[in-house]
Every structure is written in structure tokens, then in C-alpha cells.
Amino acid sequence: MTKLSVNINKIATIRNARGGETPSVTEAAIKIQEFGAHGITIHPRPDERHITRKDVYDLKPLVTTEFNIEGNPHRDFIDMVLEVKPEQVTLVPDADDAITSNAGWDCEKNMDFLKSVIAKFKNAGIRTSIFLDPNPAMVKFAAETGADRIELYTEAYATNYSKNKEEAIKSYIETAVEAEKFGLGINAGHDLSLDNLKYFADNIPNLLEVSIGHALISEALYMGMENTVQAYLKRLAKW
């Protein structure tokens, strides 16, 4: 079964809009795991507009499933991840002022940098994943960085799913097949939802993990968190 990692950034966004500790990021992580999720994802940014550095350290002892920290590997980010030692770090080339992640790595252009950063994480026993556009030609360069996995950037799939789902997923299948040839595990995330997840999970080979935040938290406003997590798990189940 493909694992579900829930990104709780939006919980922190709501909390920060009012100040204080409500809703609690740590309580959300505990409950989401109790409801069946296989992991917790966070994406701390330098301006701490949602997840803060304190949150990162507070969450570490509470994540008993799998802790995935995403982010652009600036020096402070690297140091924090090496200290916290999550199960997985996902490298994302987003600008500091980006509202959300909007592109994958050009691994060929950034090869030396990525090799250096990934070596640090792997030496610390942290699994590494690289955020990647659905581009089969980029996979070999991702593999050369030393990464363990790629995370497919799924915004384009989500945007085009309702128009032509077969065409929308085509480049993702091609990229996943290429990744398998190079021994790379496959994660995916960005704008996956209850509407489009099952088709994606059923058609992407070797899909190990999906990281879902915005849609899941939004749907939970209407369905409740436990029901929503369970609904996502059903979408991922292989019968």
C-alpha cells in the first residue's frame, strides 16, 4: 500500500493567523497518526509563516510513524534537519517568498550542490528525496545526485485531471518507469485530493508515498479529520 503522509502546514497557518496555540500543531500530528496516517510532513520556511522552528523540534518526539521534513536546503535548514534527524528529508527548490512549491529541481544544473547536500543527509542516516517535475529525461540526473527517491510534483496532473486524466498522468507514468530503472523510489505530492488520488495511485508504478496537505486539511473542515484521513487511506488501498 502506498503510504499517506499528511502535511500539517495548514494547521500552523490557521494557528498563526490568530496567535496562541490553537489549533495545536502537535495535537494535530498525534491525532492524525491515531487516525491511521503513515507519516507527518512539514515544510518550514525561513519566514516561519506557518511551521516554525519550534514546531519542528516539538514534533520530533511525537511523530511515531514517519517524519518527513521538506524545504529548500539553505544552511539553516540543513543544520536543523541534521539535528532533528527525521526519517526523510525532501529537497524542494522553492524561493523564500514562494506561496507554495511551484517547480522541481533541475538536477543537471544543480548536480554538484545536490550531491554535496545529499551526502550530508545520507551520512546522518536520513533518507533523501528530490522534488521533480514529470520529466523522464531528468531522472538520470536525479539518480546521479545520490538521492534515494524522487517526489513527483503533481500540480500539472491535478490541474488537468478533469480535462483528460489519461493525458494528465502520461508524463508521470513515464517518469516513474524511468525512475524504477535507476532504482529510485517514488513519492508524490501537490494538489492531490480525494477526487484525483485513486487514479494516480492506481497507475503510477512503485508509488511508495504521497504527501498531502492543503486538500486534506480543507476537506477535513467539512468531513472531520478522522473521516478524511480514512477516506484517503481507502483511495490508496489495493484490493
Short mmCIF file of C-alpha atoms in Angstrom, two decimals, residues 10-226:
data_model
loop_
_atom_site.label_atom_id
_atom_site.label_comp_id
_atom_site.label_asym_id
_atom_site.label_seq_id
_atom_site.Cartn_x
_atom_site.Cartn_y
_atom_site.Cartn_z
CA LYS A 10 -2.17 24.48 7.08
CA ILE A 11 -2.84 23.69 10.74
CA ALA A 12 0.03 26.03 11.60
CA THR A 13 -1.29 28.66 9.17
CA ILE A 14 -4.64 28.76 10.98
CA ARG A 15 -2.92 28.91 14.36
CA ASN A 16 -0.61 31.73 13.31
CA ALA A 17 -3.49 33.79 11.92
CA ARG A 18 -4.81 34.25 15.44
CA GLY A 19 -1.70 33.70 17.57
CA GLY A 20 -1.50 31.41 20.56
CA GLU A 21 -1.52 27.62 20.27
CA THR A 22 -4.95 26.88 18.81
CA PRO A 23 -5.27 24.77 16.76
CA SER A 24 -2.34 22.80 18.15
CA VAL A 25 0.14 21.54 15.58
CA THR A 26 1.41 18.87 17.95
CA GLU A 27 -2.06 17.63 18.88
CA ALA A 28 -2.99 17.52 15.20
CA ALA A 29 0.05 15.36 14.46
CA ILE A 30 -0.80 12.96 17.28
CA LYS A 31 -4.43 12.65 16.22
CA ILE A 32 -3.67 12.27 12.52
CA GLN A 33 -1.36 9.36 13.32
CA GLU A 34 -4.00 7.82 15.57
CA PHE A 35 -6.48 8.09 12.69
CA GLY A 36 -4.22 5.90 10.55
CA ALA A 37 -1.85 8.14 8.59
CA HIS A 38 1.57 6.63 7.97
CA GLY A 39 3.54 9.83 8.43
CA ILE A 40 3.65 13.55 9.13
CA THR A 41 5.12 16.06 6.67
CA ILE A 42 6.10 19.65 7.40
CA HIS A 43 7.61 22.31 5.17
CA PRO A 44 9.20 25.02 7.34
CA ARG A 45 10.10 28.21 5.52
CA PRO A 46 12.58 30.90 6.56
CA ASP A 47 9.85 33.43 7.43
CA GLU A 48 8.06 30.88 9.68
CA ARG A 49 4.70 31.91 8.24
CA HIS A 50 3.30 28.50 9.13
CA ILE A 51 5.59 25.84 10.62
CA THR A 52 8.12 27.39 12.99
CA ARG A 53 11.49 26.10 14.08
CA LYS A 54 9.95 25.42 17.49
CA ASP A 55 7.30 23.27 15.82
CA VAL A 56 9.99 21.18 14.14
CA TYR A 57 11.65 20.34 17.45
CA ASP A 58 8.34 19.90 19.28
CA LEU A 59 7.09 17.43 16.70
CA LYS A 60 10.16 15.20 16.58
CA PRO A 61 9.38 13.10 19.70
CA LEU A 62 5.68 12.95 18.84
CA VAL A 63 5.93 11.56 15.32
CA THR A 64 5.94 7.82 15.91
CA THR A 65 5.20 6.92 12.29
CA GLU A 66 7.48 8.65 9.78
CA PHE A 67 8.68 12.25 9.91
CA ASN A 68 9.28 13.99 6.58
CA ILE A 69 10.74 17.50 6.51
CA GLU A 70 10.56 19.37 3.20
CA GLY A 71 12.38 22.51 2.23
CA ASN A 72 14.97 24.40 0.27
CA PRO A 73 18.36 23.26 1.60
CA HIS A 74 19.74 26.55 2.84
CA ARG A 75 22.39 26.33 5.55
CA ASP A 76 19.93 26.81 8.43
CA PHE A 77 17.60 24.18 7.01
CA ILE A 78 20.42 21.69 6.59
CA ASP A 79 21.64 22.22 10.14
CA MET A 80 18.13 21.84 11.56
CA VAL A 81 17.43 18.61 9.67
CA LEU A 82 20.77 17.12 10.71
CA GLU A 83 19.94 17.92 14.33
CA VAL A 84 16.35 16.65 14.26
CA LYS A 85 17.13 13.59 12.09
CA PRO A 86 13.73 12.83 10.55
CA GLU A 87 13.22 9.59 8.66
CA GLN A 88 13.13 11.53 5.38
CA VAL A 89 14.13 14.92 4.03
CA THR A 90 12.60 16.17 0.78
CA LEU A 91 14.57 18.83 -1.06
CA VAL A 92 12.43 21.47 -2.77
CA PRO A 93 13.86 24.40 -4.79
CA ASP A 94 11.25 26.95 -3.76
CA ALA A 95 12.07 30.62 -3.36
CA ASP A 96 11.89 32.07 0.14
CA ASP A 97 8.84 34.17 -0.79
CA ALA A 98 7.01 31.45 -2.71
CA ILE A 99 3.40 30.95 -1.62
CA THR A 100 3.82 27.25 -2.29
CA SER A 101 6.23 24.99 -4.16
CA ASN A 102 5.96 25.56 -7.88
CA ALA A 103 8.76 23.65 -9.66
CA GLY A 104 11.02 20.66 -9.39
CA TRP A 105 14.82 20.62 -9.43
CA ASP A 106 16.98 20.97 -12.49
CA CYS A 107 19.26 18.22 -11.22
CA GLU A 108 21.69 18.53 -14.12
CA LYS A 109 22.30 22.22 -13.45
CA ASN A 110 22.45 21.80 -9.66
CA MET A 111 24.29 18.48 -9.62
CA ASP A 112 27.32 19.47 -7.52
CA PHE A 113 25.21 21.27 -4.94
CA LEU A 114 22.70 18.44 -4.61
CA LYS A 115 25.42 15.80 -4.35
CA SER A 116 27.06 17.69 -1.51
CA VAL A 117 23.82 18.25 0.42
CA ILE A 118 22.50 14.74 -0.08
CA ALA A 119 25.79 13.22 1.07
CA LYS A 120 25.45 15.08 4.38
CA PHE A 121 21.95 13.76 4.97
CA LYS A 122 22.78 10.21 3.94
CA ASN A 123 25.82 10.16 6.20
CA ALA A 124 23.42 11.02 9.02
CA GLY A 125 21.15 8.11 8.11
CA ILE A 126 18.35 10.27 6.68
CA ARG A 127 16.54 9.08 3.56
CA THR A 128 16.61 11.71 0.82
CA SER A 129 14.02 12.65 -1.77
CA ILE A 130 14.20 15.24 -4.57
CA PHE A 131 11.18 17.23 -5.76
CA LEU A 132 10.97 16.61 -9.51
CA ASP A 133 8.81 17.69 -12.42
CA PRO A 134 7.33 14.85 -14.52
CA ASN A 135 10.26 14.75 -16.93
CA PRO A 136 11.79 11.34 -17.70
CA ALA A 137 14.97 12.95 -19.05
CA MET A 138 15.71 14.46 -15.62
CA VAL A 139 15.59 11.13 -13.77
CA LYS A 140 19.11 10.01 -14.59
CA PHE A 141 20.49 13.24 -13.18
CA ALA A 142 18.39 12.82 -10.04
CA ALA A 143 19.88 9.37 -9.62
CA GLU A 144 23.41 10.75 -10.01
CA THR A 145 22.87 13.07 -7.04
CA GLY A 146 22.72 10.07 -4.75
CA ALA A 147 19.08 10.60 -3.76
CA ASP A 148 17.04 7.63 -2.57
CA ARG A 149 13.75 8.81 -4.02
CA ILE A 150 12.10 11.41 -6.20
CA GLU A 151 8.89 13.22 -5.29
CA LEU A 152 6.78 13.84 -8.37
CA TYR A 153 5.39 17.39 -8.43
CA THR A 154 1.73 16.71 -9.19
CA GLU A 155 0.18 20.16 -9.73
CA ALA A 156 0.00 19.71 -13.50
CA TYR A 157 -1.71 16.34 -13.06
CA ALA A 158 -4.26 17.79 -10.65
CA THR A 159 -4.96 20.78 -12.89
CA ASN A 160 -5.57 18.66 -15.98
CA TYR A 161 -7.18 15.62 -14.37
CA SER A 162 -10.77 16.69 -15.04
CA LYS A 163 -9.99 17.58 -18.66
CA ASN A 164 -8.22 14.39 -19.73
CA LYS A 165 -6.93 12.17 -16.95
CA GLU A 166 -5.15 9.77 -19.30
CA GLU A 167 -3.17 12.60 -20.85
CA ALA A 168 -2.64 14.29 -17.49
CA ILE A 169 -0.93 11.25 -16.00
CA LYS A 170 1.08 10.18 -19.05
CA SER A 171 4.34 12.00 -18.27
CA TYR A 172 4.12 10.90 -14.64
CA ILE A 173 3.93 7.25 -15.61
CA GLU A 174 6.88 7.71 -17.98
CA THR A 175 8.92 9.40 -15.26
CA ALA A 176 8.06 6.72 -12.71
CA VAL A 177 9.04 3.93 -15.12
CA GLU A 178 12.36 5.66 -15.74
CA ALA A 179 12.90 6.09 -12.00
CA GLU A 180 12.43 2.36 -11.46
CA LYS A 181 15.22 1.68 -13.97
CA PHE A 182 17.58 3.73 -11.83
CA GLY A 183 16.45 2.18 -8.55
CA LEU A 184 14.78 5.35 -7.27
CA GLY A 185 11.75 5.15 -5.00
CA ILE A 186 8.79 7.29 -5.96
CA ASN A 187 6.87 9.75 -3.79
CA ALA A 188 4.34 12.31 -5.00
CA GLY A 189 2.67 15.44 -3.79
CA HIS A 190 0.99 18.79 -4.50
CA ASP A 191 -2.74 19.27 -5.12
CA LEU A 192 -3.57 15.59 -4.82
CA SER A 193 -7.09 15.26 -3.42
CA LEU A 194 -9.91 12.80 -2.80
CA ASP A 195 -11.08 13.44 -6.36
CA ASN A 196 -7.85 12.65 -8.21
CA LEU A 197 -5.76 10.47 -5.88
CA LYS A 198 -7.09 7.00 -6.63
CA TYR A 199 -6.49 7.20 -10.38
CA PHE A 200 -2.97 8.46 -9.76
CA ALA A 201 -2.13 5.79 -7.17
CA ASP A 202 -3.58 3.00 -9.31
CA ASN A 203 -1.50 3.96 -12.35
CA ILE A 204 1.91 5.07 -11.03
CA PRO A 205 4.22 2.08 -10.58
CA ASN A 206 6.21 1.74 -7.37
CA LEU A 207 4.44 4.69 -5.70
CA LEU A 208 5.73 4.48 -2.15
CA GLU A 209 4.31 7.61 -0.53
CA VAL A 210 2.04 10.57 -1.14
CA SER A 211 2.33 13.79 0.86
CA ILE A 212 -0.98 15.66 1.04
CA GLY A 213 -1.78 18.80 2.96
CA HIS A 214 -3.89 21.60 1.51
CA ALA A 215 -6.69 19.47 0.06
CA LEU A 216 -6.82 17.07 3.00
CA ILE A 217 -6.98 19.82 5.63
CA SER A 218 -9.59 21.69 3.56
CA GLU A 219 -11.74 18.58 3.15
CA ALA A 220 -11.44 17.88 6.87
CA LEU A 221 -13.27 21.17 7.56
CA TYR A 222 -16.40 19.53 6.17
CA MET A 223 -15.82 15.83 6.83
CA GLY A 224 -13.84 15.85 10.05
CA MET A 225 -10.18 14.87 10.29
CA GLU A 226 -10.64 11.21 11.13
#
